Every structure is written in C-alpha cells, then in structure tokens.
Short mmCIF file of C-alpha atoms in Angstrom, two decimals:
data_model
loop_
_atom_site.label_atom_id
_atom_site.label_comp_id
_atom_site.label_asym_id
_atom_site.label_seq_id
_atom_site.Cartn_x
_atom_site.Cartn_y
_atom_site.Cartn_z
CA MET A 1176 -0.04 0.00 0.01
CA ALA A 1177 2.97 2.30 -0.23
CA GLY A 1178 2.92 5.36 -2.46
CA SER A 1179 0.48 8.20 -2.94
CA GLY A 1180 -0.82 6.67 -6.16
CA LYS A 1181 -2.88 4.19 -4.21
CA SER A 1182 -4.63 6.68 -1.93
CA ARG A 1183 -7.68 6.94 -4.21
CA ALA A 1184 -8.26 3.16 -3.86
CA VAL A 1185 -9.46 3.58 -0.26
CA ASP A 1186 -13.22 4.23 -0.19
CA PRO A 1187 -16.11 2.94 1.90
CA SER A 1188 -16.00 -0.38 0.07
CA SER A 1189 -12.35 -0.99 0.85
CA VAL A 1190 -12.00 0.59 4.33
CA ALA A 1191 -12.13 -2.78 6.16
CA LYS A 1192 -9.27 -4.19 4.08
CA ALA A 1193 -7.27 -1.00 4.56
CA PHE A 1194 -7.68 -1.30 8.34
CA ASP A 1195 -6.60 -4.94 8.10
CA ALA A 1196 -3.25 -3.71 6.81
CA HIS A 1197 -2.87 -1.14 9.56
CA ALA A 1198 -4.28 -3.13 12.55
CA ARG A 1199 -1.01 -3.91 14.23
CA THR A 1200 0.07 -0.30 14.47
CA TYR A 1201 -3.38 1.25 15.09
CA ASP A 1202 -3.30 1.31 18.86
CA LYS A 1203 0.08 3.09 19.00
CA LEU A 1204 -1.10 5.70 16.50
CA VAL A 1205 -4.35 6.57 18.25
CA GLY A 1206 -2.54 6.43 21.57
CA ALA A 1207 -0.54 9.45 20.43
CA ASN A 1208 -3.77 11.42 19.88
CA PRO A 1209 -4.49 13.52 23.00
CA GLY A 1210 -7.94 12.78 24.38
CA TYR A 1211 -8.71 9.89 22.06
CA HIS A 1212 -9.62 7.31 24.76
CA GLU A 1213 -11.08 9.92 27.17
CA HIS A 1214 -13.38 11.25 24.48
CA LEU A 1215 -14.69 7.73 23.71
CA ARG A 1216 -15.38 7.26 27.44
CA LEU A 1217 -17.19 10.65 27.44
CA SER A 1218 -19.41 9.67 24.53
CA ALA A 1219 -20.32 6.37 26.25
CA LYS A 1220 -21.17 8.18 29.53
CA ARG A 1221 -23.29 10.69 27.65
CA MET A 1222 -25.70 7.86 26.79
CA GLY A 1223 -27.03 8.46 30.28
CA LEU A 1224 -27.68 4.87 31.23
CA THR A 1225 -28.01 4.15 34.97
CA LYS A 1226 -28.46 0.39 35.02
CA GLY A 1227 -25.66 -1.82 36.25
CA ALA A 1228 -24.62 -5.36 35.51
CA GLY A 1229 -26.55 -7.28 32.90
CA MET A 1230 -27.26 -4.45 30.43
CA ARG A 1231 -26.94 -5.50 26.79
CA LEU A 1232 -24.82 -2.96 24.85
CA LEU A 1233 -23.81 -2.94 21.19
CA ASP A 1234 -20.43 -1.49 20.10
CA LEU A 1235 -20.56 -0.95 16.35
CA GLY A 1236 -17.20 -0.33 14.62
CA CYS A 1237 -15.26 -1.51 17.64
CA GLY A 1238 -11.88 -1.72 15.91
CA THR A 1239 -9.19 -2.87 18.36
CA GLY A 1240 -11.53 -2.46 21.26
CA ALA A 1241 -11.02 1.17 22.40
CA SER A 1242 -14.80 1.86 22.27
CA THR A 1243 -15.52 -1.46 23.91
CA ALA A 1244 -13.26 -0.47 26.87
CA ALA A 1245 -15.04 2.88 26.95
CA LEU A 1246 -18.45 1.18 27.34
CA LEU A 1247 -17.10 -1.11 30.10
CA ASP A 1248 -15.62 1.86 31.87
CA ALA A 1249 -18.91 3.75 31.79
CA PHE A 1250 -21.10 0.72 32.57
CA PRO A 1251 -19.16 -1.94 34.48
CA GLY A 1252 -20.65 -5.43 34.32
CA SER A 1253 -22.54 -4.84 31.10
CA GLN A 1254 -22.78 -7.41 28.33
CA VAL A 1255 -21.11 -5.98 25.24
CA THR A 1256 -21.37 -7.26 21.74
CA ALA A 1257 -18.57 -5.62 19.76
CA VAL A 1258 -18.71 -5.63 15.97
CA ASP A 1259 -16.19 -4.71 13.27
CA ALA A 1260 -15.77 -5.40 9.55
CA SER A 1261 -11.99 -5.71 9.81
CA ALA A 1262 -10.84 -9.22 10.76
CA GLU A 1263 -7.35 -8.01 11.71
CA MET A 1264 -8.60 -5.17 13.91
CA LEU A 1265 -10.78 -7.74 15.72
CA ALA A 1266 -7.75 -10.02 16.11
CA GLN A 1267 -5.95 -7.24 17.90
CA ALA A 1268 -8.98 -6.59 20.10
CA ARG A 1269 -9.28 -10.33 21.08
CA ARG A 1270 -5.65 -10.43 22.25
CA LYS A 1271 -6.56 -8.06 25.09
CA ASN A 1272 -7.92 -9.08 28.50
CA TRP A 1273 -11.68 -8.75 28.68
CA PRO A 1274 -14.17 -9.59 31.41
CA PRO A 1275 -16.89 -12.18 30.93
CA GLY A 1276 -19.76 -11.02 28.81
CA VAL A 1277 -17.71 -9.35 26.00
CA ARG A 1278 -18.27 -10.92 22.60
CA PHE A 1279 -16.50 -9.86 19.41
CA VAL A 1280 -18.23 -10.38 16.09
CA HIS A 1281 -16.75 -10.04 12.55
CA SER A 1282 -19.45 -8.46 10.41
CA ARG A 1283 -20.35 -5.59 8.19
CA MET A 1284 -23.22 -3.40 9.33
CA GLU A 1285 -25.34 -4.81 6.50
CA ASP A 1286 -24.81 -8.42 7.62
CA LEU A 1287 -25.57 -8.24 11.33
CA ASP A 1288 -28.51 -10.65 11.13
CA ARG A 1289 -26.39 -13.23 9.39
CA ALA A 1290 -23.72 -12.85 12.05
CA GLY A 1291 -26.22 -13.55 14.80
CA VAL A 1292 -26.36 -9.97 16.23
CA GLN A 1293 -29.93 -9.71 17.62
CA GLY A 1294 -31.53 -6.95 19.64
CA PRO A 1295 -32.99 -5.47 21.68
CA PHE A 1296 -30.04 -3.64 23.12
CA ASP A 1297 -30.11 -1.22 26.03
CA GLY A 1298 -27.77 1.14 24.22
CA ILE A 1299 -25.58 1.39 21.10
CA LEU A 1300 -22.22 3.21 20.70
CA ALA A 1301 -21.09 3.70 17.05
CA ALA A 1302 -17.61 5.30 17.00
CA TYR A 1303 -16.18 6.52 13.73
CA LEU A 1304 -18.49 4.15 11.85
CA VAL A 1305 -21.38 5.96 10.18
CA ARG A 1306 -19.07 8.14 8.02
CA ASN A 1307 -17.78 4.94 6.45
CA LEU A 1308 -21.15 3.29 5.69
CA LYS A 1309 -22.22 2.95 2.06
CA ASP A 1310 -25.80 3.73 3.05
CA ARG A 1311 -25.97 5.94 6.19
CA ASP A 1312 -29.70 6.08 6.24
CA ALA A 1313 -30.07 2.30 6.14
CA GLY A 1314 -27.40 2.01 8.85
CA LEU A 1315 -29.20 4.36 11.22
CA ALA A 1316 -32.51 2.67 10.56
CA ARG A 1317 -30.97 -0.71 11.44
CA MET A 1318 -29.57 0.74 14.69
CA LEU A 1319 -32.99 2.01 15.62
CA GLU A 1320 -34.44 -1.46 15.09
CA LEU A 1321 -31.74 -3.00 17.33
CA LEU A 1322 -32.52 -0.73 20.26
CA ALA A 1323 -35.04 -1.44 22.94
CA PRO A 1324 -37.86 1.14 23.12
CA GLY A 1325 -36.53 4.31 24.81
CA ALA A 1326 -32.86 3.14 24.62
CA PRO A 1327 -30.12 5.56 23.47
CA LEU A 1328 -27.71 5.70 20.55
CA ALA A 1329 -24.43 7.61 20.75
CA VAL A 1330 -22.65 8.28 17.45
CA HIS A 1331 -19.07 9.38 18.16
CA GLU A 1332 -17.93 11.04 14.99
CA TYR A 1333 -16.06 13.79 13.20
CA SER A 1334 -18.14 16.54 11.63
CA VAL A 1335 -16.56 19.73 10.24
CA ARG A 1336 -18.68 20.65 7.21
CA ASP A 1337 -20.68 23.34 8.94
CA SER A 1338 -17.65 25.33 10.10
CA ALA A 1339 -14.87 26.80 7.95
CA ARG A 1340 -12.72 27.12 11.05
CA SER A 1341 -13.24 23.44 12.00
CA ARG A 1342 -12.38 22.34 8.48
CA MET A 1343 -9.18 24.45 8.48
CA LYS A 1344 -8.19 22.98 11.82
CA TRP A 1345 -8.88 19.43 10.68
CA ASN A 1346 -7.00 19.84 7.42
CA LEU A 1347 -4.04 21.36 9.27
CA VAL A 1348 -3.83 18.51 11.85
CA CYS A 1349 -4.02 15.95 9.04
CA ALA A 1350 -1.31 17.59 7.00
CA MET A 1351 1.00 18.28 9.87
CA VAL A 1352 0.42 15.33 12.17
CA ILE A 1353 -1.93 12.49 11.27
CA ILE A 1354 -0.83 11.70 7.71
CA PRO A 1355 2.97 12.06 8.30
CA MET A 1356 2.75 10.07 11.52
CA GLY A 1357 0.65 7.36 9.93
CA LYS A 1358 3.04 7.01 7.00
CA LEU A 1359 6.06 6.96 9.35
CA ARG A 1360 4.61 4.24 11.55
CA THR A 1361 3.00 2.06 8.81
CA GLY A 1362 4.87 2.83 5.65
CA SER A 1363 1.68 4.16 3.97
CA GLY A 1364 -0.47 7.21 4.41
CA ASP A 1365 -3.36 5.90 2.23
CA ILE A 1366 -5.83 5.20 4.96
CA TYR A 1367 -5.06 8.52 6.66
CA ARG A 1368 -5.51 10.46 3.48
CA TYR A 1369 -8.84 8.71 3.16
CA LEU A 1370 -9.61 9.70 6.77
CA ARG A 1371 -8.99 13.34 6.01
CA ARG A 1372 -11.08 13.33 2.86
CA SER A 1373 -13.95 11.28 4.35
CA VAL A 1374 -14.23 13.72 7.27
CA VAL A 1375 -14.32 16.78 5.01
CA GLU A 1376 -16.99 15.15 2.87
CA PHE A 1377 -19.14 13.85 5.75
CA ASP A 1378 -22.37 15.46 6.92
CA GLY A 1379 -22.35 18.69 8.86
CA VAL A 1380 -23.92 18.62 12.32
CA SER A 1381 -27.29 19.93 11.12
CA THR A 1382 -27.41 17.47 8.17
CA PHE A 1383 -26.54 14.47 10.33
CA THR A 1384 -29.07 15.33 13.07
CA ASP A 1385 -31.72 15.68 10.34
CA ARG A 1386 -30.65 12.23 9.11
CA MET A 1387 -31.07 10.80 12.60
CA SER A 1388 -34.52 12.39 12.88
CA ARG A 1389 -35.61 10.89 9.56
CA ALA A 1390 -34.45 7.49 10.74
CA GLY A 1391 -36.93 7.75 13.63
CA PHE A 1392 -34.70 8.84 16.57
CA GLU A 1393 -36.03 11.42 18.99
CA ASP A 1394 -34.52 13.56 21.83
CA ILE A 1395 -31.56 14.30 19.45
CA ARG A 1396 -28.74 16.31 21.01
CA VAL A 1397 -25.10 17.11 20.09
CA GLN A 1398 -22.07 17.68 22.32
CA THR A 1399 -18.49 18.28 21.24
CA MET A 1400 -15.12 17.52 22.92
CA ASP A 1401 -12.33 19.60 24.43
CA GLY A 1402 -8.81 20.26 23.12
CA TRP A 1403 -8.15 20.59 19.39
CA GLN A 1404 -11.17 18.29 18.75
CA THR A 1405 -13.59 21.00 19.85
CA HIS A 1406 -16.23 21.36 17.06
CA VAL A 1407 -14.33 18.64 15.17
CA VAL A 1408 -15.37 15.48 17.11
CA HIS A 1409 -18.94 15.20 18.40
CA THR A 1410 -21.25 12.93 20.32
CA PHE A 1411 -24.59 12.70 18.45
CA LEU A 1412 -27.19 11.46 20.93
CA GLY A 1413 -30.67 10.14 20.23
CA ARG A 1414 -32.97 7.48 21.39
CA ARG A 1415 -35.62 5.10 20.05
CA PRO A 1416 -39.07 6.36 20.99
CA PRO A 1417 -40.51 4.58 23.95
CA LEU A 1418 -43.68 2.48 23.81
CA SER A 1419 -46.87 4.41 24.06
CA ALA A 1420 -49.08 3.75 27.12
CA ASP A 1421 -51.71 2.04 24.92
CA ASP A 1422 -49.17 -0.38 23.40
CA PRO A 1423 -50.00 -3.97 24.55
CA LEU A 1424 -46.26 -4.56 25.27
CA PHE A 1425 -46.01 -1.44 27.50
CA ASP A 1426 -44.94 -2.19 31.01
CA PRO A 1427 -44.66 0.94 33.33
CA GLN A 1428 -42.18 -0.88 35.57
CA VAL A 1429 -39.57 -1.21 32.85
CA ALA A 1430 -40.59 1.61 30.47
CA GLU A 1431 -38.39 4.33 31.98
CA VAL A 1432 -35.01 4.67 30.27
CA GLU A 1433 -32.78 7.54 31.28
CA THR A 1434 -32.66 10.37 28.77
CA PRO A 1435 -29.15 11.22 27.62
CA PRO A 1436 -27.56 14.20 29.56
CA GLU A 1437 -28.24 17.63 28.28
CA GLY A 1438 -26.23 18.72 25.29
CA VAL A 1439 -26.94 21.35 22.58
CA SER A 1440 -30.49 20.63 21.55
CA VAL A 1441 -30.82 20.58 17.76
CA VAL A 1442 -34.38 19.50 17.11
#
C-alpha cells in the first residue's frame, strides 16, 4: 500500500481491508492522539444509562476495542457485543484481556442478522463508523431496530462541514500530524489520506441530526469535545421512541429509560 498513487483506492467499500493492513500499528497511532480514549469514554457516559450489571450494549465499529473499553468503563458489568468489519482489527482486540460478557463479532453493518447479532439492546455506541457506511440512512434505521424502546444511541464522529474554522483545523492537523505520523509508523499514508477526505466530505452537524430524525430517533442532541477536537469530534445522541401507554407490550415498571444528559439541543 505504499505510495500516494494508491490513496484513491481507499473508499467505503475497501476501508475494512485498509484497516486490516494497519491493525498492528493502530493502537500506537491513536494512543498518540491527545484525548482519544477519554473522548470515547465521554461519549459512552453521555448515553445516560443508569443500570448496572446485565445491560446489553452494542459497540458498532469496535476496531481494536477502544470503544468497547469505553463502554465497560462507563457501565461496568454490562454485556457488550462488539462488531467490526476488519478481521485484523478484531484479532488485535481479542488479544486483550476482557471480562466475561464481552463478545467480538466479525461483520459488516449490512450483515448483522447473518452474524447472529440480535436486539434489543439497552444502548448502542457507534464510534467513527457511520461516516464509512455505504448507506448511512439504512445504517441508522438498522440501529433503531436493534435498540429497545426508549434506549439511546451515541454516534461518536467527526463533523466539520458546517464550520470553515473546523475544516481548516482538521486539514491542518491531518497535513502536519496524522498523515505524516501514519506514514512513518505504517509505511503508507493511504488510509489517513482517506480519513482526511472522508471527514471533510461527511455530513455537517445539522445534516446528520436531520438524518437521525428521519431514521426515527427522538430527543436528538449534540455535544463536542475539548482540546483541538472542539467542534471537530462530536457525540450525536438520540434514542428510540418509547412504547406508548396504549401499546400492549407497555410495562410501566420497565418503560423508563434515562434520557441522555443535556447537550446542545438541535431538534
């Protein structure tokens, strides 16, 4: 994968294979990013869940397990199903020490049923995933289906399209740090050039929250991070509508699911 001539080959259809090639160095690279792990933990906590052991959580786009660890840190004792399309990233994740109840599944978003990933889940964290989906609307609709009524979704994602300042900051960090460091550590900057381009082309905050609303999510809110990621990385929060009181499956004893913490209300 060396050489700039191959950078255009990385697109949503080939991202999983590109991550396969970079899996062994991925943890070291993101570990050099200030706030990377803390921000994932923050997005997990922003889901606002208050239950303890036994919760069923879904980690979509788990990679080498950083987002899985963030969920376990926020909700100790939970049962986490962690899914990724890259076999090599999952191999790195499985080499780490995990408590009972953590299950790693190799699957694309489109093939979750075939992979045996069944809801309902008490919460979903999707970190750096939606931007790479071929069909974002279908992906969000599937996430809604997998959630229990009233349960939250947290999408941890870059979004800079609405802000010229954020785009300038992102492009500068990519040019000065992310792409050179990625090339130095892996011998290729292809996946990191794709990262820069995919973020610039991804939905702005308002477009993505509209997309979540169309998919059926309610109580949609957005919060950003600190450091250089302010207004670059965001937590997009939403939840599946709860059952109505006249629904035959409604049970007032289990119907209350904590609403995600206050962010910047956008709908």
